[in-house]
C-alpha cells in the first residue's frame, strides 16, 4: 500500500482542479455512454448522482453497481441498473482532475518515491509484511581483528542484525544445511497409477533431461520429492520451461493427510515450472515421514491442476533450506531495530546458513511519511516539467500598460527548492539509513 494516495498528492501540490456538480447529461431510459468535460480524473475523487431537473436533491449512484468510469478519458458507462436508476433525471458528477498528468502517472511517481523512502531510511512505514532473510553465521577469522589485547571477533556472540525494520514479529529462525541432493524424485502418472524414478536425473547434470510429471503430462499427474531432512525450498533447473496457464498444488504429509503448502517464488514461475529458479514455503507444522513408492522420507508433492501448452523438461533439482535445527521462540529475542539475539543455541560459522522468517512494518503510516511521499513524488514531477519547453507568454502590453508574469522556469525552480528543503527537514527528524563498511 503506498504511503500517499494520488488524491493526497494532487490536493497537497495544488495540481488538482475540483469540479462540483457538473451536468453530464440527461437520461432517456436507454443511453449508457456519457462523457465528463475533463479527463485525467483522480482516483477516489469522484462520485456520480442524479436528480430531476430543477432539483438539488441528488441520489447517489454506486460504481460497478450502476456505472464504470475510465479515469484517463473521463468516459462513463452505465450498466443496466444505472440506466434504470437514472431514468430521465440529469446525471451529475463531482470530481477532481489534473490537467496534464493521469492518475496512473502520478501513482507510478508515488511508488518510486516510496521505494526511495524505504531505501534512505532503512524502514518500512506501512502495514507489516512478511519477508524471508538469509544471514551468514558467526565468522571466526584465523587472525586477530583488534589491537592489543588481541581478539578474534569483537561482535557480540550469537547476535544477528536483520535488514528490514521495524521488526514486528519473528516467526521462525532456522539453522540450515548447505544445498543437498534430492533423496527421491518420482513422476506419477495418474492415468496408469505408475511411478517413474527420476532421482538419478535430478541429481546429475550429465543425465538426460526428462519431462516433469509424465512423458505426456495431464491434469492429476504428480511429482514427489523426498529427503531424509525436512527442507523449505527447491532450486529447479529446466532445460525447457513450461508454457501455459498451468497451476500446481503443492502439499506435504502432516502425519495423517496431504496438506497444502504456502509457497513463495524467489524466481517468478519457479513453483509452476514456467521458469528455472528457486521457490520456498512456510514451515509445515506436523511434517512427518511417510512411504511413497516403497521409500520412506519427508515428502512434498506437486499435483498438476491445469495443463501446459509446452511441457516443462527438467535438468536438475536441488534441495535448498534443509533444516539442521529449528530455533524455538524461547531461544531468541529481538527488538524493533532488527537485532536478533540467539540465547539458547550457538550460531555456527557459515554462509547463508541461517534463515529468518519475520514481519516488518507499522500499523499505520505516519502523517510526516505521507507528506514525504507527496513531496518526493512532486519533486520528480516538477523536475520532469522543468525539462520541457514553454510557449506561454511572460508579459502583456495593451497601449501604454505592460504586465509581466514571470518565467515559469523561475517559479518551478523555487518550488523544487522549497520542496527539497522540507524533505531534508523530515529526513533530519526521522534519520537516514547509514551503511558502515569495515575494511
XYZ file of N, CA and C in Angstrom, residues 12-274:
789
model
N -2.407 18.284 -2.197
C -1.344 18.958 -1.450
C -0.402 19.741 -2.358
N -0.276 19.318 -3.599
C 0.582 20.053 -4.530
C -0.165 21.187 -5.216
N -1.474 21.233 -5.060
C -2.262 22.271 -5.708
C -2.504 22.017 -7.182
N -2.201 20.803 -7.661
C -2.382 20.498 -9.076
C -3.824 20.128 -9.408
N -4.595 19.728 -8.409
C -5.956 19.270 -8.669
C -6.900 20.441 -8.919
N -7.759 20.262 -9.898
C -8.869 21.187 -10.124
C -10.150 20.467 -9.724
N -10.911 21.078 -8.859
C -12.112 20.446 -8.324
C -13.333 20.883 -9.119
N -14.133 19.922 -9.516
C -15.369 20.192 -10.252
C -16.537 19.706 -9.401
N -17.506 20.582 -9.187
C -18.644 20.253 -8.331
C -19.926 20.260 -9.156
N -20.628 19.163 -9.107
C -21.965 19.045 -9.704
C -21.976 19.422 -11.183
N -21.074 18.814 -11.940
C -21.079 19.013 -13.395
C -22.296 18.317 -13.997
N -23.015 19.036 -14.850
C -24.152 18.462 -15.564
C -23.603 17.633 -16.721
N -23.653 16.307 -16.567
C -23.051 15.413 -17.561
C -24.022 15.121 -18.699
N -25.285 15.072 -18.410
C -26.278 14.775 -19.440
C -27.582 14.337 -18.807
N -28.577 14.136 -19.650
C -29.907 13.745 -19.186
C -30.218 12.333 -19.654
N -30.737 11.525 -18.745
C -31.071 10.154 -19.079
C -32.303 10.061 -19.957
N -32.374 8.953 -20.721
C -33.546 8.727 -21.572
C -34.024 7.283 -21.474
N -33.642 6.620 -20.369
C -34.018 5.223 -20.127
C -33.344 4.232 -21.066
N -32.351 4.687 -21.842
C -31.653 3.744 -22.722
C -30.170 4.073 -22.901
N -29.801 5.352 -22.882
C -28.407 5.737 -23.132
C -27.493 5.209 -22.026
N -26.320 4.725 -22.441
C -25.347 4.191 -21.477
C -24.037 4.966 -21.476
N -23.742 5.731 -22.519
C -22.440 6.390 -22.649
C -22.548 7.887 -22.381
N -21.709 8.375 -21.473
C -21.650 9.796 -21.138
C -20.184 10.194 -20.987
N -19.885 11.472 -21.228
C -18.509 11.958 -21.145
C -18.421 13.147 -20.198
N -17.423 13.105 -19.312
C -17.125 14.267 -18.484
C -16.459 15.339 -19.332
N -16.470 16.569 -18.857
C -15.842 17.664 -19.595
C -14.321 17.583 -19.543
N -13.779 16.802 -18.604
C -12.330 16.730 -18.411
C -11.877 15.274 -18.337
N -10.580 15.077 -18.584
C -10.003 13.742 -18.442
C -9.006 13.754 -17.279
N -8.217 12.685 -17.161
C -7.236 12.552 -16.067
C -7.893 12.728 -14.699
N -8.964 11.982 -14.502
C -9.691 12.037 -13.233
C -8.870 11.309 -12.159
N -8.829 11.877 -10.970
C -8.040 11.314 -9.881
C -8.856 10.271 -9.115
N -8.232 9.140 -8.825
C -8.903 8.056 -8.103
C -9.424 8.537 -6.752
N -10.591 8.041 -6.380
C -11.245 8.330 -5.092
C -11.720 9.771 -4.968
N -11.659 10.529 -6.073
C -12.111 11.927 -6.005
C -13.516 12.101 -6.570
N -14.044 11.079 -7.222
C -15.266 11.285 -7.994
C -16.468 10.559 -7.384
N -17.619 11.121 -7.688
C -18.891 10.493 -7.342
C -19.925 10.945 -8.361
N -20.895 10.101 -8.612
C -21.975 10.418 -9.547
C -23.306 10.370 -8.808
N -24.217 11.226 -9.237
C -25.559 11.232 -8.679
C -26.549 11.714 -9.722
N -27.811 11.638 -9.394
C -28.831 12.110 -10.349
C -29.951 12.808 -9.594
N -30.624 13.692 -10.313
C -31.739 14.443 -9.727
C -32.640 14.928 -10.854
N -33.921 15.130 -10.568
C -34.808 15.709 -11.585
C -34.364 17.128 -11.920
N -34.744 17.597 -13.079
C -34.422 18.959 -13.487
C -34.983 19.956 -12.477
N -34.134 20.901 -12.058
C -34.547 21.923 -11.120
C -34.398 21.535 -9.667
N -33.966 20.314 -9.392
C -33.810 19.849 -8.013
C -32.327 19.691 -7.682
N -31.973 19.960 -6.425
C -30.608 19.689 -5.977
C -30.586 18.582 -4.926
N -31.632 17.780 -4.895
C -31.691 16.610 -4.014
C -31.168 15.408 -4.800
N -29.863 15.189 -4.715
C -29.209 14.164 -5.526
C -29.352 12.771 -4.899
N -29.502 11.794 -5.765
C -29.456 10.388 -5.362
C -28.157 9.792 -5.895
N -27.362 9.210 -4.999
C -26.034 8.724 -5.385
C -26.127 7.467 -6.238
N -25.213 7.369 -7.193
C -25.007 6.144 -7.954
C -23.753 5.452 -7.422
N -23.733 4.130 -7.486
C -22.623 3.344 -6.950
C -21.790 2.775 -8.088
N -20.475 3.007 -7.999
C -19.586 2.473 -9.025
C -19.690 0.954 -9.049
N -19.585 0.382 -10.211
C -19.721 -1.048 -10.504
C -21.190 -1.461 -10.510
N -21.926 -1.124 -9.461
C -23.352 -1.469 -9.430
C -24.123 -0.709 -10.498
N -23.795 0.596 -10.655
C -24.531 1.435 -11.599
C -23.698 1.897 -12.788
N -22.391 1.984 -12.617
C -21.585 2.562 -13.699
C -20.121 2.152 -13.565
N -19.392 2.358 -14.656
C -17.930 2.288 -14.643
C -17.402 3.600 -15.205
N -16.196 3.971 -14.758
C -15.584 5.216 -15.218
C -14.164 4.936 -15.654
N -13.831 5.310 -16.885
C -12.451 5.274 -17.342
C -11.814 6.601 -16.952
N -10.965 6.560 -15.920
C -10.464 7.796 -15.325
C -9.621 8.612 -16.295
N -8.855 7.959 -17.137
C -7.954 8.710 -18.013
C -8.708 9.455 -19.105
N -9.809 8.895 -19.582
C -10.561 9.544 -20.662
C -11.780 10.312 -20.159
N -12.236 10.019 -18.938
C -13.444 10.660 -18.422
C -14.719 10.087 -18.997
N -14.654 8.872 -19.538
C -15.832 8.254 -20.140
C -16.593 7.440 -19.098
N -17.892 7.672 -19.030
C -18.777 6.968 -18.102
C -19.627 5.986 -18.896
N -19.729 4.764 -18.377
C -20.608 3.767 -18.980
C -21.580 3.271 -17.922
N -22.859 3.480 -18.167
C -23.881 2.987 -17.249
C -24.174 1.521 -17.547
N -24.303 0.724 -16.500
C -24.779 -0.643 -16.661
C -26.297 -0.614 -16.560
N -26.929 -1.769 -16.713
C -28.395 -1.805 -16.772
C -29.033 -1.176 -15.537
N -28.483 -1.489 -14.362
C -29.054 -0.924 -13.133
C -28.886 0.586 -13.091
N -27.816 1.095 -13.693
C -27.590 2.530 -13.737
C -28.554 3.241 -14.661
N -28.832 2.627 -15.810
C -29.801 3.206 -16.745
C -31.171 3.306 -16.081
N -31.540 2.241 -15.372
C -32.834 2.232 -14.677
C -32.882 3.290 -13.580
N -31.802 3.380 -12.793
C -31.773 4.344 -11.684
C -31.820 5.778 -12.189
N -31.099 6.058 -13.284
C -31.062 7.423 -13.822
C -32.407 7.816 -14.415
N -33.028 6.894 -15.120
C -34.314 7.194 -15.746
C -34.197 8.386 -16.670
N -34.984 9.435 -16.415
C -34.921 10.662 -17.219
C -34.372 11.829 -16.405
N -33.707 11.505 -15.295
C -33.083 12.546 -14.475
C -31.821 13.083 -15.150
N -31.280 14.146 -14.564
C -29.994 14.699 -15.001
C -28.875 13.990 -14.238
N -27.827 13.598 -14.956
C -26.662 12.947 -14.356
C -25.652 14.017 -13.952
N -25.243 14.003 -12.696
C -24.279 14.969 -12.176
C -23.004 14.247 -11.733
N -21.871 14.968 -11.837
C -20.584 14.401 -11.421
C -19.831 15.386 -10.551
N -19.161 14.848 -9.568
C -18.299 15.620 -8.664
C -16.933 14.935 -8.723
N -15.863 15.665 -9.059
C -14.559 15.010 -9.227
C -13.436 16.034 -9.191
N -12.208 15.515 -9.131
C -11.004 16.336 -9.277
C -10.178 15.766 -10.419
N -9.489 16.642 -11.136
C -8.640 16.185 -12.238
C -7.350 16.989 -12.250
N -6.332 16.419 -12.889
C -5.053 17.099 -13.093
C -4.874 17.252 -14.594
N -4.642 18.459 -15.025
C -4.723 18.788 -16.444
C -3.848 17.912 -17.329
N -2.571 17.747 -16.981
C -1.633 17.122 -17.911
C -1.112 15.758 -17.470
N -1.558 15.272 -16.310
C -0.984 14.031 -15.795
C -2.090 13.106 -15.305
N -2.039 11.861 -15.761
C -3.070 10.897 -15.406
C -2.845 10.339 -14.009
N -3.871 9.705 -13.493
C -3.780 9.052 -12.187
C -2.685 7.995 -12.194
N -2.530 7.284 -13.320
C -1.506 6.236 -13.427
C -0.110 6.817 -13.341
N 0.138 7.913 -14.041
C 1.458 8.551 -13.999
C 1.785 8.995 -12.577
N 0.830 9.624 -11.916
C 1.058 10.092 -10.542
C 1.287 8.909 -9.608
N 0.522 7.839 -9.788
C 0.683 6.648 -8.954
C 2.076 6.054 -9.111
N 2.583 6.023 -10.333
C 3.934 5.497 -10.569
C 4.988 6.366 -9.887
N 4.802 7.679 -9.920
C 5.736 8.581 -9.239
C 5.725 8.334 -7.728
N 4.554 8.093 -7.180
C 4.451 7.814 -5.744
C 5.158 6.506 -5.399
N 4.983 5.483 -6.232
C 5.668 4.205 -5.992
C 7.180 4.392 -5.975
N 7.694 5.166 -6.934
C 9.133 5.429 -6.978
C 9.581 6.188 -5.730
N 8.790 7.159 -5.319
C 9.121 7.940 -4.127
C 9.149 7.056 -2.883
N 8.181 6.164 -2.761
C 8.113 5.290 -1.587
C 9.303 4.341 -1.527
N 9.723 3.839 -2.687
C 10.915 2.978 -2.722
C 12.142 3.741 -2.225
N 12.255 4.995 -2.619
C 13.383 5.816 -2.163
C 13.332 6.028 -0.650
N 12.142 6.262 -0.132
C 11.993 6.475 1.311
C 12.434 5.229 2.077
N 11.998 4.063 1.623
C 12.409 2.814 2.275
C 13.922 2.655 2.247
N 14.519 2.952 1.083
C 15.960 2.778 0.929
C 16.733 3.757 1.798
N 16.314 5.007 1.816
C 17.065 6.034 2.536
C 16.867 5.968 4.048
N 15.752 5.410 4.496
C 15.511 5.323 5.941
C 15.800 3.939 6.499
N 15.833 2.927 5.626
C 16.034 1.568 6.109
C 14.854 1.035 6.890
N 13.673 1.594 6.640
C 12.480 1.180 7.370
C 11.290 1.078 6.425
N 10.314 0.288 6.852
C 9.047 0.210 6.138
C 8.019 0.971 6.959
N 7.261 1.837 6.301
C 6.382 2.764 7.009
C 4.908 2.454 6.798
N 4.597 1.245 6.354
C 3.193 0.887 6.151
C 2.892 -0.436 6.836
N 1.751 -1.018 6.518
C 1.306 -2.260 7.136
C 2.376 -3.335 7.034
N 2.565 -4.084 8.114
C 3.631 -5.081 8.177
C 3.499 -6.109 7.063
N 4.641 -6.554 6.550
C 4.681 -7.558 5.507
C 5.682 -8.633 5.882
N 5.507 -9.821 5.326
C 6.386 -10.947 5.631
C 7.582 -10.957 4.697
N 8.725 -11.395 5.220
C 9.937 -11.476 4.423
C 10.769 -12.648 4.917
N 11.526 -13.239 4.003
C 12.492 -14.288 4.338
C 13.880 -13.716 4.114
N 14.740 -13.806 5.128
C 16.096 -13.259 5.018
C 17.113 -14.339 5.370
N 18.198 -14.371 4.588
C 19.287 -15.315 4.833
C 20.486 -14.556 5.383
N 21.109 -15.120 6.408
C 22.186 -14.439 7.117
C 23.369 -15.385 7.256
N 24.572 -14.826 7.156
C 25.778 -15.605 7.434
C 25.908 -15.825 8.931
N 26.336 -17.028 9.322
C 26.583 -17.310 10.724
C 27.829 -16.602 11.222
N 28.164 -16.810 12.491
C 29.340 -16.171 13.083
C 30.582 -16.488 12.274
N 31.324 -15.444 11.945
C 32.597 -15.619 11.253
C 33.707 -15.706 12.295
N 34.575 -16.681 12.145
C 35.672 -16.863 13.091
C 36.989 -16.709 12.342
N 37.501 -15.478 12.253
C 38.725 -15.235 11.491
C 39.902 -16.020 12.054
N 40.860 -16.308 11.180
C 42.055 -17.048 11.592
C 43.129 -16.123 12.138
N 42.858 -14.817 12.194
C 43.844 -13.865 12.696
C 43.123 -12.814 13.535
N 43.848 -12.131 14.418
C 43.203 -11.129 15.276
C 42.588 -10.001 14.459
N 41.479 -9.473 14.940
C 40.794 -8.375 14.248
C 40.785 -7.106 15.079
N 41.523 -7.069 16.177
C 41.587 -5.873 17.011
C 43.035 -5.590 17.378
N 43.255 -4.390 17.921
C 44.551 -4.087 18.518
C 44.678 -4.840 19.847
N 45.848 -4.738 20.463
C 46.084 -5.398 21.749
C 45.085 -4.890 22.790
N 44.599 -5.742 23.651
C 44.868 -7.193 23.757
C 44.068 -7.957 22.705
N 44.729 -8.606 21.801
C 44.168 -9.120 20.566
C 42.949 -10.018 20.793
N 41.963 -9.808 19.928
C 40.759 -10.640 19.950
C 40.416 -11.022 18.522
N 39.699 -12.114 18.381
C 39.392 -12.615 17.051
C 38.032 -12.155 16.540
N 37.181 -11.670 17.410
C 35.857 -11.235 16.980
C 35.300 -10.268 18.019
N 35.062 -9.039 17.592
C 34.568 -8.040 18.541
C 33.047 -7.952 18.534
N 32.391 -8.697 17.647
C 30.932 -8.676 17.620
C 30.371 -9.470 18.796
N 29.237 -9.035 19.348
C 28.607 -9.821 20.414
C 28.268 -11.217 19.907
N 28.487 -12.242 20.713
C 28.203 -13.607 20.257
C 26.713 -13.828 20.046
N 26.416 -14.649 19.026
C 25.036 -15.073 18.768
C 24.079 -13.912 18.523
N 24.592 -12.816 17.983
C 23.742 -11.667 17.659
C 23.698 -11.474 16.152
N 22.498 -11.343 15.616
C 22.284 -11.140 14.190
C 21.540 -9.826 13.987
N 21.803 -9.174 12.855
C 21.133 -7.915 12.535
C 20.294 -8.115 11.275
N 18.996 -7.912 11.399
C 18.082 -8.040 10.268
C 18.087 -6.757 9.447
N 17.888 -6.897 8.146
C 17.998 -5.754 7.241
C 16.773 -4.847 7.279
N 15.596 -5.422 7.456
C 14.355 -4.658 7.328
C 13.816 -4.274 8.699
N 13.319 -3.048 8.788
C 12.865 -2.508 10.067
C 11.628 -1.624 9.826
N 10.808 -1.415 10.875
C 10.858 -2.007 12.208
C 10.323 -3.437 12.217
N 10.986 -4.299 12.955
C 10.578 -5.699 13.063
C 9.414 -5.789 14.047
N 8.327 -6.400 13.606
C 7.152 -6.541 14.468
C 6.985 -7.958 14.993
N 7.520 -8.925 14.264
C 7.341 -10.311 14.686
C 8.383 -11.182 14.000
N 8.997 -12.091 14.747
C 9.873 -13.117 14.183
C 9.116 -14.435 14.261
N 8.816 -15.009 13.100
C 8.015 -16.231 13.055
C 8.866 -17.479 13.244
N 9.989 -17.540 12.509
C 10.838 -18.729 12.572
C 12.295 -18.337 12.405
N 13.172 -19.077 13.084
C 14.613 -18.990 12.873
C 15.108 -20.411 12.628
N 15.796 -20.612 11.511
C 16.305 -21.933 11.163
C 17.820 -21.883 10.999
N 18.512 -22.924 11.472
C 19.896 -23.171 11.090
C 19.837 -24.159 9.928
N 20.480 -23.805 8.830
C 20.325 -24.554 7.588
C 21.545 -25.401 7.258
N 21.283 -26.492 6.537
C 22.354 -27.239 5.891
C 22.695 -26.563 4.573
N 23.816 -26.927 4.005
C 24.129 -26.495 2.657
C 23.191 -27.206 1.686
N 23.003 -26.677 0.467
C 22.160 -27.369 -0.511
C 22.578 -28.827 -0.669
N 21.605 -29.716 -0.745
C 21.892 -31.147 -0.789
C 21.165 -31.803 -1.959
N 21.584 -33.055 -2.244
C 20.933 -33.832 -3.283
C 19.496 -34.148 -2.890
N 18.685 -34.412 -3.904
C 17.334 -34.903 -3.679
C 17.422 -36.378 -3.298
N 16.747 -36.748 -2.197
C 16.775 -38.146 -1.770
C 16.009 -39.056 -2.712
N 14.814 -38.622 -3.089
C 13.971 -39.384 -4.010
C 13.184 -38.408 -4.879
N 13.034 -38.759 -6.136
C 12.214 -37.952 -7.049
C 11.437 -38.912 -7.938
N 10.106 -38.846 -7.843
C 9.250 -39.716 -8.635
C 8.270 -38.895 -9.459
N 8.123 -39.270 -10.729
C 6.964 -38.859 -11.518
C 5.844 -39.853 -11.247
N 4.608 -39.370 -11.220
C 3.468 -40.261 -11.028
C 2.421 -39.968 -12.088
N 2.104 -40.988 -12.891
C 1.092 -40.877 -13.943
C -0.261 -41.262 -13.348
N -1.146 -40.275 -13.195
C -2.450 -40.540 -12.587
C -3.296 -41.471 -13.443
N -3.052 -41.481 -14.757
C -3.848 -42.324 -15.641
C -3.555 -43.796 -15.479
N -2.300 -44.144 -15.202
C -1.901 -45.551 -15.069
C -1.514 -45.922 -13.642
N -1.482 -44.911 -12.734
C -1.043 -45.108 -11.337
C 0.372 -45.664 -11.270
N 1.210 -45.262 -12.218
C 2.583 -45.773 -12.287
C 3.574 -44.703 -11.861
N 4.575 -45.109 -11.044
C 5.674 -44.236 -10.646
C 6.851 -44.435 -11.591
N 7.574 -43.347 -11.850
C 8.837 -43.417 -12.587
C 9.901 -42.732 -11.754
N 10.973 -43.460 -11.426
C 12.043 -42.936 -10.576
C 12.969 -42.050 -11.407
N 13.051 -40.773 -11.044
C 13.921 -39.824 -11.746
C 14.994 -39.257 -10.811
N 15.309 -39.985 -9.737
C 16.259 -39.484 -8.744
C 17.635 -39.243 -9.346
N 18.130 -40.184 -10.135
C 19.463 -40.017 -10.736
C 19.500 -38.799 -11.649
N 18.445 -38.598 -12.429
C 18.427 -37.492 -13.384
C 18.466 -36.133 -12.688
N 17.672 -35.958 -11.621
C 17.608 -34.633 -10.994
C 18.882 -34.293 -10.228
N 19.686 -35.311 -9.896
C 20.901 -35.075 -9.117
C 22.160 -34.962 -9.959
N 22.056 -35.061 -11.282
C 23.259 -35.039 -12.117
C 23.010 -34.281 -13.414
N 23.890 -33.335 -13.695
C 23.783 -32.568 -14.945
C 24.195 -33.388 -16.153
N 24.838 -34.535 -15.922
C 25.273 -35.371 -17.045
C 24.175 -36.321 -17.510
N 23.110 -36.448 -16.715
C 21.982 -37.286 -17.122
C 21.093 -36.524 -18.101
N 20.356 -37.272 -18.919
C 19.471 -36.644 -19.901
C 18.281 -35.986 -19.203
N 17.921 -34.761 -19.586
C 16.726 -34.121 -19.024
C 15.470 -34.944 -19.314
N 14.437 -34.741 -18.522
C 13.207 -35.524 -18.653
C 12.003 -34.611 -18.458
N 10.852 -35.055 -18.955
C 9.618 -34.289 -18.812
C 9.038 -34.499 -17.423
N 8.726 -33.415 -16.754
C 8.152 -33.489 -15.416
C 6.729 -34.042 -15.454
N 6.351 -34.733 -14.389
C 5.040 -35.339 -14.169
C 4.882 -36.640 -14.939
N 5.131 -36.603 -16.251
C 4.954 -37.795 -17.082
C 5.463 -37.450 -18.471
N 5.649 -38.453 -19.304
C 6.081 -38.169 -20.675
C 5.069 -37.304 -21.411
N 3.799 -37.448 -21.050
C 2.737 -36.595 -21.603
C 1.902 -36.095 -20.425
N 2.347 -35.023 -19.753
C 1.686 -34.578 -18.525
C 0.210 -34.249 -18.746
N -0.600 -34.639 -17.761
C -2.032 -34.351 -17.794
C -2.486 -33.984 -16.390
N -3.628 -33.328 -16.320
C -4.177 -32.935 -15.026
C -4.276 -34.144 -14.097
N -3.782 -33.980 -12.877
C -3.798 -35.064 -11.899
C -2.474 -35.767 -11.749
N -1.562 -35.591 -12.710
C -0.221 -36.166 -12.578
C 0.537 -35.450 -11.458
N 1.518 -36.157 -10.860
C 2.168 -35.660 -9.645
C 3.680 -35.830 -9.738
N 4.419 -34.892 -9.123
C 5.839 -35.099 -8.840
C 5.992 -35.207 -7.327
N 6.759 -36.208 -6.881
C 7.059 -36.420 -5.466
C 8.536 -36.169 -5.230
N 8.861 -35.387 -4.197
C 10.248 -35.067 -3.864
C 10.452 -35.372 -2.390
N 11.423 -36.254 -2.087
C 11.630 -36.683 -0.718
C 13.062 -36.526 -0.265
N 13.230 -36.380 1.061
C 14.561 -36.232 1.651
C 14.538 -36.784 3.072
N 15.717 -37.150 3.568
C 15.825 -37.597 4.957
C 15.768 -36.420 5.923
N 15.940 -35.196 5.402
C 15.834 -33.970 6.201
C 14.589 -33.185 5.813
N 13.999 -32.502 6.797
C 12.981 -31.515 6.434
C 13.658 -30.389 5.659
N 12.956 -29.840 4.689
C 13.533 -28.787 3.861
C 12.453 -27.784 3.496
N 12.881 -26.574 3.133
C 11.943 -25.468 2.945
C 12.029 -24.830 1.569
N 12.723 -25.469 0.630
C 12.817 -24.867 -0.691
C 13.436 -25.799 -1.706
N 13.237 -25.458 -2.968
C 13.795 -26.217 -4.085
C 14.355 -25.257 -5.119
N 15.478 -25.652 -5.704
C 16.003 -24.939 -6.866
C 15.851 -25.856 -8.069
N 15.108 -25.389 -9.056
C 14.782 -26.189 -10.230
C 15.489 -25.606 -11.444
N 16.196 -26.460 -12.168
C 16.876 -26.049 -13.399
C 16.199 -26.759 -14.566
N 15.547 -25.992 -15.426
C 14.788 -26.550 -16.544
C 15.552 -26.376 -17.845
N 15.606 -27.433 -18.647
C 16.182 -27.288 -19.986
C 15.151 -26.710 -20.949
N 13.869 -26.955 -20.665
C 12.762 -26.328 -21.395
C 11.732 -25.872 -20.370
N 11.421 -24.583 -20.357
C 10.444 -24.084 -19.385
C 9.040 -24.418 -19.856
N 8.149 -24.650 -18.903
C 6.762 -24.883 -19.247
C 6.096 -23.606 -19.731
N 5.150 -23.760 -20.633
C 4.392 -22.623 -21.156
C 2.909 -22.943 -21.018
N 2.140 -21.932 -20.607
C 0.706 -22.108 -20.458
C 0.239 -21.675 -19.089
N -1.066 -21.593 -18.924
C -1.658 -21.136 -17.660
C -1.756 -22.299 -16.681
N -0.636 -22.953 -16.446
C -0.612 -24.133 -15.595
C -0.634 -23.737 -14.122
N -1.156 -24.628 -13.291
C -1.128 -24.445 -11.840
C -0.732 -25.766 -11.199
N -0.053 -25.663 -10.053
C 0.398 -26.846 -9.323
C -0.010 -26.687 -7.868
N -0.602 -27.723 -7.314
C -0.994 -27.732 -5.903
C 0.099 -28.447 -5.108
N 0.872 -27.676 -4.313
C 1.968 -28.245 -3.525
C 1.462 -28.622 -2.135
N 1.865 -29.828 -1.683
C 1.408 -30.349 -0.402
C 2.539 -31.065 0.332
N 2.339 -31.278 1.627
C 3.253 -32.091 2.436
C 2.430 -33.069 3.272
N 3.098 -34.078 3.844
C 2.415 -35.076 4.662
C 2.497 -34.671 6.126
N 1.345 -34.450 6.772
C 1.326 -33.959 8.154
C 1.169 -35.069 9.189
N 1.347 -36.306 8.750
C 1.221 -37.446 9.649
C -0.056 -38.218 9.439
N -1.078 -37.537 8.913
C -2.356 -38.210 8.655
C -2.911 -37.923 7.259
N -2.509 -36.799 6.646
C -3.082 -36.430 5.346
C -2.143 -35.483 4.606
N -2.340 -35.393 3.295
C -1.613 -34.406 2.498
C -2.245 -33.037 2.732
N -1.402 -32.061 3.059
C -1.848 -30.730 3.485
C -1.178 -29.664 2.636
N -1.921 -28.603 2.315
C -1.395 -27.558 1.432
C -0.170 -26.872 2.021
N 0.805 -26.604 1.150
C 1.936 -25.740 1.466
C 1.616 -24.324 1.007
N 2.244 -23.344 1.646
C 2.152 -21.951 1.197
C 3.497 -21.573 0.614
N 3.587 -21.619 -0.713
C 4.878 -21.415 -1.373
C 5.032 -19.978 -1.854
N 6.300 -19.562 -1.980
C 6.647 -18.229 -2.468
C 7.748 -18.365 -3.501
N 7.555 -17.760 -4.657
C 8.571 -17.801 -5.712
C 9.648 -16.762 -5.454
N 10.896 -17.210 -5.321
C 12.014 -16.278 -5.356
C 12.263 -15.874 -6.803
N 12.051 -16.832 -7.711
C 12.054 -16.579 -9.149
C 10.637 -16.801 -9.648
N 10.013 -15.780 -10.204
C 8.625 -15.891 -10.644
C 8.457 -17.053 -11.615
N 7.524 -17.939 -11.316
C 7.250 -19.081 -12.176
C 7.967 -20.348 -11.778
N 8.890 -20.270 -10.805
C 9.661 -21.460 -10.429
C 8.767 -22.552 -9.860
N 7.765 -22.181 -9.057
C 6.932 -23.184 -8.390
C 5.935 -23.849 -9.326
N 5.745 -23.300 -10.521
C 4.853 -23.932 -11.502
C 5.628 -24.381 -12.731
N 6.961 -24.354 -12.623
C 7.862 -24.858 -13.661
C 7.743 -24.110 -14.986
N 7.416 -22.818 -14.910
C 7.459 -21.985 -16.114
C 8.727 -21.135 -16.141
